[in-house]
């Protein structure tokens, strides 16, 4: 039995699918039983728990062989990860696959979103549990949330400078996670997970524009301009500052490297942006963020 936290999210949805395709029995953590997607078959056991409620996690952790530990972005993520690690450590010696982010161990630019991953890894190392860390780059799926804005403004405005980023399709992260969860030989590894090549944001804007059916240009914002714009959307200061830090990391060039994790573990190249755009063509044409239903 493999416990999946974040099972209804961007990585979790395709991860549950990938585990089922490998024949694994899945326990999928949900906050509300009504959230269980219709696509989950009898091999997926929804379990209701909350990452903030340590007591609720004991039943989720009982009898598992492995756990995919994903915490949402937020100021409570370090505590949430600790709650899961303590719950699974209390239930035996399952393998833990921690969903972190690039630079979990060697950050050159501080990014508050990633502090929880570093803290979780420290806690894991002290737990005696066998672990593997997945350290993905930025998700291509992030651009889907920007669609209404892109269509309205014709501009991809980000504080990313002229840096190239090897953005990754979250479905590849899910496939890598499923492989690591169901096969041996990955203990103690920190696996960077990236797309097949780095692209600058001029190219991304051009490709997104072609898929939207509307010309799109990239505009590099200063960190201050970005912060003001994000706060103007009603975003919390913690989240806005975190995004500015994240794009600062990208702008530094630290997210440009391409890793061999996807080809090495999956035996095929990482999904290129062309596949991502083709698979989301309907949502892109409509200019609205799609549901996760089919992707
Ligand atoms: N986006 C990127 O570019 C990027 C890059 C590298 C690393 N990451 C890392 O990836 C992670 C985010 O992954 P994602 O995009 O797949 O997440 P996501 O789509 O935001 O989904 C979050 C998941 O966590 C669940 N959740 C939220 N609060 C919970 C709680 N209190 N108790 C139980 N479950 C809760 C949500 O369930 P509900 O359905 O109930 O809300 C959902 O399943 C973060 O750790 C982030 O640092 C992201």
Coordinates of C-alpha atoms in Angstrom, one line a residue, residues 67-170:
X67 CA 4.6 7.3 1.1
X68 CA 4.8 10.2 -1.4
X69 CA 5.1 13.2 0.8
X70 CA 3.9 16.4 -0.9
X71 CA 3.0 19.5 1.1
X72 CA 1.2 22.5 -0.5
X73 CA 3.0 25.8 -0.7
X74 CA 2.4 27.7 2.5
X75 CA 3.9 28.9 5.7
X76 CA 2.7 25.7 7.5
X77 CA 4.4 23.3 5.1
X78 CA 7.4 22.4 7.3
X79 CA 5.2 21.4 10.2
X80 CA 2.9 19.5 7.9
X81 CA 5.8 17.5 6.5
X82 CA 7.0 16.8 10.1
X83 CA 3.6 15.5 11.0
X84 CA 3.6 13.1 8.1
X85 CA 7.2 11.9 8.8
X86 CA 6.4 11.3 12.4
X87 CA 3.1 9.5 11.6
X88 CA 4.7 7.1 9.1
X89 CA 7.8 6.5 11.4
X90 CA 5.3 5.5 14.0
X91 CA 3.7 2.9 11.7
X92 CA 6.9 1.0 10.7
X93 CA 9.7 1.7 8.3
X94 CA 8.1 2.7 5.0
X95 CA 10.1 4.3 2.2
X96 CA 9.5 8.1 2.0
X97 CA 9.7 9.9 -1.4
X98 CA 9.8 13.6 -0.6
X99 CA 8.5 16.0 -3.2
X100 CA 10.8 19.0 -2.8
X101 CA 12.2 21.5 -5.4
X102 CA 15.4 22.3 -7.2
X103 CA 18.1 23.5 -4.9
X104 CA 16.8 21.7 -1.8
X105 CA 20.4 21.2 -0.7
X106 CA 22.4 23.8 -2.5
X107 CA 20.3 27.0 -2.7
X108 CA 22.1 30.1 -4.0
X109 CA 19.1 32.4 -3.7
X110 CA 16.8 32.0 -0.6
X111 CA 13.2 31.0 -1.6
X112 CA 10.8 30.7 1.3
X113 CA 8.6 28.1 -0.5
X114 CA 11.6 25.7 -0.3
X115 CA 12.5 26.2 3.3
X116 CA 9.9 23.5 4.2
X117 CA 11.6 21.0 1.9
X118 CA 15.0 21.6 3.5
X119 CA 13.5 21.2 6.9
X120 CA 11.6 18.1 5.9
X121 CA 14.8 16.5 4.5
X122 CA 16.6 17.4 7.8
X123 CA 13.8 15.7 9.7
X124 CA 13.8 12.7 7.5
X125 CA 17.6 12.2 7.9
X126 CA 17.0 12.2 11.6
X127 CA 14.1 9.8 11.4
X128 CA 16.1 6.7 10.3
X129 CA 13.5 6.1 7.5
X130 CA 14.7 5.3 4.0
X131 CA 14.2 8.3 1.8
X132 CA 14.5 9.6 -1.8
X133 CA 14.1 13.3 -2.7
X134 CA 12.6 14.5 -5.9
X135 CA 13.8 18.0 -6.7
X136 CA 11.8 19.3 -9.7
X137 CA 12.2 22.5 -11.5
X138 CA 9.3 24.9 -12.1
X139 CA 6.2 23.2 -13.6
X140 CA 4.9 23.9 -17.1
X141 CA 1.5 23.6 -15.5
X142 CA 2.1 26.9 -13.7
X143 CA 1.5 28.8 -17.0
X144 CA -2.1 27.4 -17.1
X145 CA -3.0 29.5 -14.1
X146 CA -1.9 32.6 -16.0
X147 CA -4.1 32.0 -19.1
X148 CA -6.9 34.5 -18.4
X149 CA -4.3 37.2 -17.7
X150 CA -2.3 36.3 -20.8
X151 CA -5.3 36.5 -23.0
X152 CA -6.4 39.8 -21.6
X153 CA -3.0 41.6 -21.6
X154 CA -1.1 39.9 -24.4
X155 CA 1.9 40.0 -22.1
X156 CA 3.8 37.4 -20.1
X157 CA 5.1 39.6 -17.4
X158 CA 7.5 38.0 -14.9
X159 CA 10.5 39.0 -12.9
X160 CA 12.6 36.3 -14.5
X161 CA 15.1 38.5 -16.4
X162 CA 16.5 36.9 -19.5
X163 CA 17.2 33.6 -17.8
X164 CA 16.4 30.2 -19.4
X165 CA 14.6 27.7 -17.2
X166 CA 14.3 23.9 -17.8
X167 CA 10.6 23.8 -16.9
X168 CA 9.2 20.3 -16.3
X169 CA 5.8 18.8 -17.1
X170 CA 4.3 17.7 -13.8

